[in-house]
GROMACS .gro file of C-alpha atoms in nm:
model
  256
    1UNK     CA    1   1.198   1.506   0.261
    2UNK     CA    2   0.918   1.282   0.383
    3UNK     CA    3   0.817   1.284   0.747
    4UNK     CA    4   0.563   1.048   0.904
    5UNK     CA    5   0.411   1.104   1.246
    6UNK     CA    6   0.477   0.819   1.487
    7UNK     CA    7   0.304   0.928   1.805
    8UNK     CA    8   0.401   0.611   1.991
    9UNK     CA    9   0.763   0.733   1.982
   10UNK     CA   10   0.677   1.087   2.089
   11UNK     CA   11   0.408   1.058   2.359
   12UNK     CA   12   0.498   1.404   2.485
   13UNK     CA   13   0.355   1.547   2.161
   14UNK     CA   14   0.027   1.354   2.175
   15UNK     CA   15  -0.177   1.641   2.319
   16UNK     CA   16  -0.037   1.888   2.068
   17UNK     CA   17  -0.111   1.646   1.782
   18UNK     CA   18  -0.468   1.601   1.905
   19UNK     CA   19  -0.516   1.978   1.926
   20UNK     CA   20  -0.385   2.022   1.571
   21UNK     CA   21  -0.584   1.729   1.434
   22UNK     CA   22  -0.273   1.529   1.344
   23UNK     CA   23  -0.315   1.153   1.354
   24UNK     CA   24  -0.065   0.872   1.378
   25UNK     CA   25   0.093   0.784   1.044
   26UNK     CA   26   0.003   1.112   0.876
   27UNK     CA   27   0.266   1.210   0.615
   28UNK     CA   28   0.422   1.554   0.568
   29UNK     CA   29   0.657   1.695   0.306
   30UNK     CA   30   0.940   1.925   0.411
   31UNK     CA   31   1.183   2.087   0.170
   32UNK     CA   32   1.555   2.018   0.180
   33UNK     CA   33   1.601   2.369   0.321
   34UNK     CA   34   1.341   2.308   0.591
   35UNK     CA   35   1.058   2.493   0.417
   36UNK     CA   36   0.702   2.374   0.466
   37UNK     CA   37   0.471   2.397   0.163
   38UNK     CA   38   0.129   2.453   0.318
   39UNK     CA   39  -0.059   2.375  -0.003
   40UNK     CA   40   0.113   2.043  -0.076
   41UNK     CA   41   0.077   1.937   0.286
   42UNK     CA   42  -0.287   2.040   0.283
   43UNK     CA   43  -0.336   1.778   0.011
   44UNK     CA   44  -0.165   1.511   0.221
   45UNK     CA   45  -0.383   1.614   0.512
   46UNK     CA   46  -0.694   1.580   0.292
   47UNK     CA   47  -0.618   1.209   0.249
   48UNK     CA   48  -0.714   1.156   0.613
   49UNK     CA   49  -1.083   1.122   0.538
   50UNK     CA   50  -1.340   0.839   0.569
   51UNK     CA   51  -1.385   0.834   0.190
   52UNK     CA   52  -1.011   0.825   0.123
   53UNK     CA   53  -0.765   0.532   0.120
   54UNK     CA   54  -0.589   0.395   0.426
   55UNK     CA   55  -0.249   0.462   0.583
   56UNK     CA   56  -0.048   0.251   0.339
   57UNK     CA   57  -0.192   0.449   0.048
   58UNK     CA   58  -0.114   0.777   0.223
   59UNK     CA   59   0.249   0.671   0.243
   60UNK     CA   60   0.253   0.559  -0.122
   61UNK     CA   61   0.094   0.883  -0.245
   62UNK     CA   62   0.332   1.091  -0.033
   63UNK     CA   63   0.636   0.902  -0.163
   64UNK     CA   64   0.536   0.931  -0.530
   65UNK     CA   65   0.439   1.296  -0.491
   66UNK     CA   66   0.768   1.378  -0.317
   67UNK     CA   67   0.967   1.218  -0.598
   68UNK     CA   68   0.761   1.400  -0.862
   69UNK     CA   69   0.809   1.737  -0.691
   70UNK     CA   70   1.183   1.671  -0.664
   71UNK     CA   71   1.194   1.599  -1.037
   72UNK     CA   72   1.000   1.919  -1.108
   73UNK     CA   73   1.251   2.117  -0.902
   74UNK     CA   74   1.535   1.973  -1.111
   75UNK     CA   75   1.349   2.079  -1.426
   76UNK     CA   76   1.275   2.421  -1.270
   77UNK     CA   77   0.901   2.372  -1.319
   78UNK     CA   78   0.647   2.481  -1.059
   79UNK     CA   79   0.388   2.217  -0.978
   80UNK     CA   80   0.110   2.466  -1.058
   81UNK     CA   81   0.257   2.512  -1.409
   82UNK     CA   82   0.247   2.142  -1.498
   83UNK     CA   83   0.057   2.052  -1.815
   84UNK     CA   84   0.001   1.729  -2.005
   85UNK     CA   85   0.336   1.761  -2.186
   86UNK     CA   86   0.522   1.771  -1.854
   87UNK     CA   87   0.334   1.465  -1.732
   88UNK     CA   88   0.417   1.288  -2.058
   89UNK     CA   89   0.787   1.370  -2.014
   90UNK     CA   90   0.781   1.240  -1.657
   91UNK     CA   91   0.611   0.923  -1.775
   92UNK     CA   92   0.879   0.870  -2.041
   93UNK     CA   93   1.162   0.919  -1.795
   94UNK     CA   94   1.017   0.691  -1.529
   95UNK     CA   95   0.911   0.414  -1.766
   96UNK     CA   96   1.177   0.414  -2.038
   97UNK     CA   97   1.473   0.649  -1.985
   98UNK     CA   98   1.615   0.517  -1.659
   99UNK     CA   99   1.854   0.231  -1.607
  100UNK     CA  100   1.587   0.069  -1.391
  101UNK     CA  101   1.252   0.174  -1.537
  102UNK     CA  102   0.940   0.116  -1.331
  103UNK     CA  103   0.681  -0.139  -1.436
  104UNK     CA  104   0.342  -0.046  -1.578
  105UNK     CA  105   0.176  -0.136  -1.248
  106UNK     CA  106   0.415   0.084  -1.051
  107UNK     CA  107   0.359   0.367  -1.295
  108UNK     CA  108  -0.016   0.334  -1.245
  109UNK     CA  109   0.040   0.381  -0.871
  110UNK     CA  110   0.237   0.696  -0.951
  111UNK     CA  111  -0.036   0.811  -1.189
  112UNK     CA  112  -0.303   0.754  -0.924
  113UNK     CA  113  -0.113   0.976  -0.679
  114UNK     CA  114  -0.060   1.255  -0.932
  115UNK     CA  115  -0.418   1.233  -1.056
  116UNK     CA  116  -0.558   1.266  -0.705
  117UNK     CA  117  -0.320   1.550  -0.624
  118UNK     CA  118  -0.421   1.757  -0.926
  119UNK     CA  119  -0.788   1.674  -0.877
  120UNK     CA  120  -0.757   1.816  -0.529
  121UNK     CA  121  -0.566   2.124  -0.655
  122UNK     CA  122  -0.836   2.201  -0.911
  123UNK     CA  123  -1.118   2.142  -0.663
  124UNK     CA  124  -0.964   2.374  -0.403
  125UNK     CA  125  -0.884   2.647  -0.655
  126UNK     CA  126  -0.506   2.611  -0.642
  127UNK     CA  127  -0.507   2.567  -1.022
  128UNK     CA  128  -0.766   2.647  -1.288
  129UNK     CA  129  -0.799   2.288  -1.408
  130UNK     CA  130  -0.620   1.959  -1.373
  131UNK     CA  131  -0.355   1.878  -1.635
  132UNK     CA  132  -0.472   1.515  -1.621
  133UNK     CA  133  -0.723   1.417  -1.887
  134UNK     CA  134  -0.967   1.132  -1.844
  135UNK     CA  135  -1.045   0.843  -2.072
  136UNK     CA  136  -1.409   0.769  -2.142
  137UNK     CA  137  -1.410   0.406  -2.254
  138UNK     CA  138  -1.763   0.397  -2.389
  139UNK     CA  139  -1.733   0.715  -2.593
  140UNK     CA  140  -1.370   0.657  -2.689
  141UNK     CA  141  -1.279   1.020  -2.640
  142UNK     CA  142  -1.077   1.239  -2.406
  143UNK     CA  143  -1.237   1.488  -2.172
  144UNK     CA  144  -1.060   1.753  -1.965
  145UNK     CA  145  -1.270   1.716  -1.652
  146UNK     CA  146  -1.384   1.416  -1.450
  147UNK     CA  147  -1.744   1.313  -1.503
  148UNK     CA  148  -1.983   1.036  -1.417
  149UNK     CA  149  -1.859   0.818  -1.704
  150UNK     CA  150  -1.489   0.850  -1.617
  151UNK     CA  151  -1.314   0.515  -1.598
  152UNK     CA  152  -0.952   0.611  -1.537
  153UNK     CA  153  -0.710   0.896  -1.587
  154UNK     CA  154  -0.548   0.907  -1.928
  155UNK     CA  155  -0.195   0.891  -1.785
  156UNK     CA  156  -0.258   0.538  -1.659
  157UNK     CA  157  -0.154   0.239  -1.866
  158UNK     CA  158  -0.387  -0.045  -1.951
  159UNK     CA  159  -0.256  -0.349  -1.766
  160UNK     CA  160  -0.403  -0.693  -1.817
  161UNK     CA  161  -0.508  -0.884  -1.509
  162UNK     CA  162  -0.258  -1.133  -1.375
  163UNK     CA  163  -0.363  -1.494  -1.420
  164UNK     CA  164  -0.466  -1.678  -1.105
  165UNK     CA  165  -0.237  -1.969  -1.025
  166UNK     CA  166  -0.373  -2.240  -0.802
  167UNK     CA  167  -0.138  -2.433  -0.576
  168UNK     CA  168  -0.260  -2.784  -0.486
  169UNK     CA  169  -0.204  -2.879  -0.124
  170UNK     CA  170  -0.003  -3.189  -0.220
  171UNK     CA  171   0.234  -2.979  -0.431
  172UNK     CA  172   0.275  -2.727  -0.149
  173UNK     CA  173   0.354  -2.997   0.107
  174UNK     CA  174   0.590  -3.188  -0.123
  175UNK     CA  175   0.777  -2.906  -0.297
  176UNK     CA  176   0.723  -2.562  -0.150
  177UNK     CA  177   0.701  -2.621   0.225
  178UNK     CA  178   1.041  -2.795   0.243
  179UNK     CA  179   1.194  -2.487   0.080
  180UNK     CA  180   1.140  -2.297   0.406
  181UNK     CA  181   1.449  -2.435   0.575
  182UNK     CA  182   1.806  -2.357   0.674
  183UNK     CA  183   1.739  -1.987   0.727
  184UNK     CA  184   1.723  -1.774   1.038
  185UNK     CA  185   1.348  -1.719   0.996
  186UNK     CA  186   1.254  -2.057   0.847
  187UNK     CA  187   1.022  -2.155   1.135
  188UNK     CA  188   0.840  -1.825   1.116
  189UNK     CA  189   0.812  -1.830   0.735
  190UNK     CA  190   0.684  -2.188   0.733
  191UNK     CA  191   0.426  -2.108   1.000
  192UNK     CA  192   0.311  -1.801   0.808
  193UNK     CA  193   0.268  -2.000   0.486
  194UNK     CA  194   0.089  -2.280   0.674
  195UNK     CA  195  -0.151  -2.030   0.824
  196UNK     CA  196  -0.252  -1.894   0.483
  197UNK     CA  197  -0.280  -2.236   0.321
  198UNK     CA  198  -0.487  -2.383   0.604
  199UNK     CA  199  -0.722  -2.087   0.652
  200UNK     CA  200  -0.742  -1.921   0.310
  201UNK     CA  201  -0.635  -1.587   0.456
  202UNK     CA  202  -0.490  -1.318   0.235
  203UNK     CA  203  -0.134  -1.205   0.303
  204UNK     CA  204  -0.238  -0.875   0.463
  205UNK     CA  205  -0.499  -1.053   0.676
  206UNK     CA  206  -0.251  -1.307   0.808
  207UNK     CA  207   0.013  -1.038   0.855
  208UNK     CA  208  -0.216  -0.831   1.078
  209UNK     CA  209  -0.341  -1.128   1.281
  210UNK     CA  210  -0.285  -1.100   1.656
  211UNK     CA  211  -0.190  -1.395   1.872
  212UNK     CA  212  -0.494  -1.319   2.084
  213UNK     CA  213  -0.715  -1.380   1.780
  214UNK     CA  214  -0.597  -1.741   1.743
  215UNK     CA  215  -0.773  -2.037   1.905
  216UNK     CA  216  -0.583  -2.242   2.161
  217UNK     CA  217  -0.326  -2.452   1.977
  218UNK     CA  218  -0.321  -2.716   2.252
  219UNK     CA  219  -0.692  -2.770   2.296
  220UNK     CA  220  -0.773  -2.723   1.930
  221UNK     CA  221  -1.119  -2.663   1.789
  222UNK     CA  222  -1.401  -2.915   1.830
  223UNK     CA  223  -1.658  -2.927   1.552
  224UNK     CA  224  -1.938  -3.164   1.459
  225UNK     CA  225  -1.872  -3.186   1.085
  226UNK     CA  226  -1.614  -3.466   1.035
  227UNK     CA  227  -1.544  -3.347   0.681
  228UNK     CA  228  -1.368  -3.041   0.823
  229UNK     CA  229  -1.160  -3.232   1.075
  230UNK     CA  230  -0.854  -3.238   0.849
  231UNK     CA  231  -0.870  -2.862   0.803
  232UNK     CA  232  -0.874  -2.797   1.177
  233UNK     CA  233  -0.600  -3.049   1.241
  234UNK     CA  234  -0.386  -2.871   0.984
  235UNK     CA  235  -0.469  -2.537   1.143
  236UNK     CA  236  -0.370  -2.673   1.482
  237UNK     CA  237  -0.033  -2.774   1.340
  238UNK     CA  238   0.012  -2.424   1.203
  239UNK     CA  239  -0.072  -2.273   1.541
  240UNK     CA  240   0.178  -2.500   1.711
  241UNK     CA  241   0.442  -2.393   1.459
  242UNK     CA  242   0.366  -2.028   1.531
  243UNK     CA  243   0.388  -2.088   1.904
  244UNK     CA  244   0.719  -2.270   1.860
  245UNK     CA  245   0.856  -1.996   1.639
  246UNK     CA  246   0.764  -1.731   1.895
  247UNK     CA  247   0.938  -1.922   2.173
  248UNK     CA  248   1.247  -1.982   1.962
  249UNK     CA  249   1.290  -1.622   1.863
  250UNK     CA  250   1.158  -1.467   2.182
  251UNK     CA  251   0.944  -1.236   1.970
  252UNK     CA  252   0.575  -1.219   1.894
  253UNK     CA  253   0.573  -1.186   1.517
  254UNK     CA  254   0.198  -1.142   1.493
  255UNK     CA  255   0.137  -0.931   1.801
  256UNK     CA  256   0.083  -0.559   1.798
   0.00000   0.00000   0.00000
């Protein structure tokens, strides 16, 4: 069972969490019988580090690791006894044997979590060596330990990059923007799309934008370069749409 700390919901535990070094969003794994595996949770705790990924990746790693450990329990295999043949069997079942097999990209996310977990286990002495081999592209060989020339773990699939598809503004305005209609959240969705189109923001950037970060939609933005006037006028329209959507729903979709 996965548990994530949400200190905003339990303010009475804030001092205890601070004393124990637990931060908001930190994941934990608890067994179905309530047992707490100190070693597995020590790995999840190790992810909270300046050189490690962010909160979303913690959650992803915890989810994939929890599912893998559950599968191991069904197979009656201890996680310390896992070898490359076990990883290969898990790969086969997740990618090909299920009614809804995962994609290669999803498998690579799983592989990244398992690779990091067993790297950590080997580094901390929980196991003698990682069961994950590494692919050296330049030498074209397999090596049992990570080195300076490591490119990726051998349990990852090679996935070609997705082609970039450009959406002309005229096509967006004529075909795609009208599609945001007749739904409960159409105003919000249209405003969100307008914001990305008019500013060039990525999805995660626009999604984390606070209302306080936006310029005044009424007064607009005054600039000297007339070539950019259309861009700012379009941005102003997007801001007005956001403001309207907030008033209609009574919610601040982009506020913390």
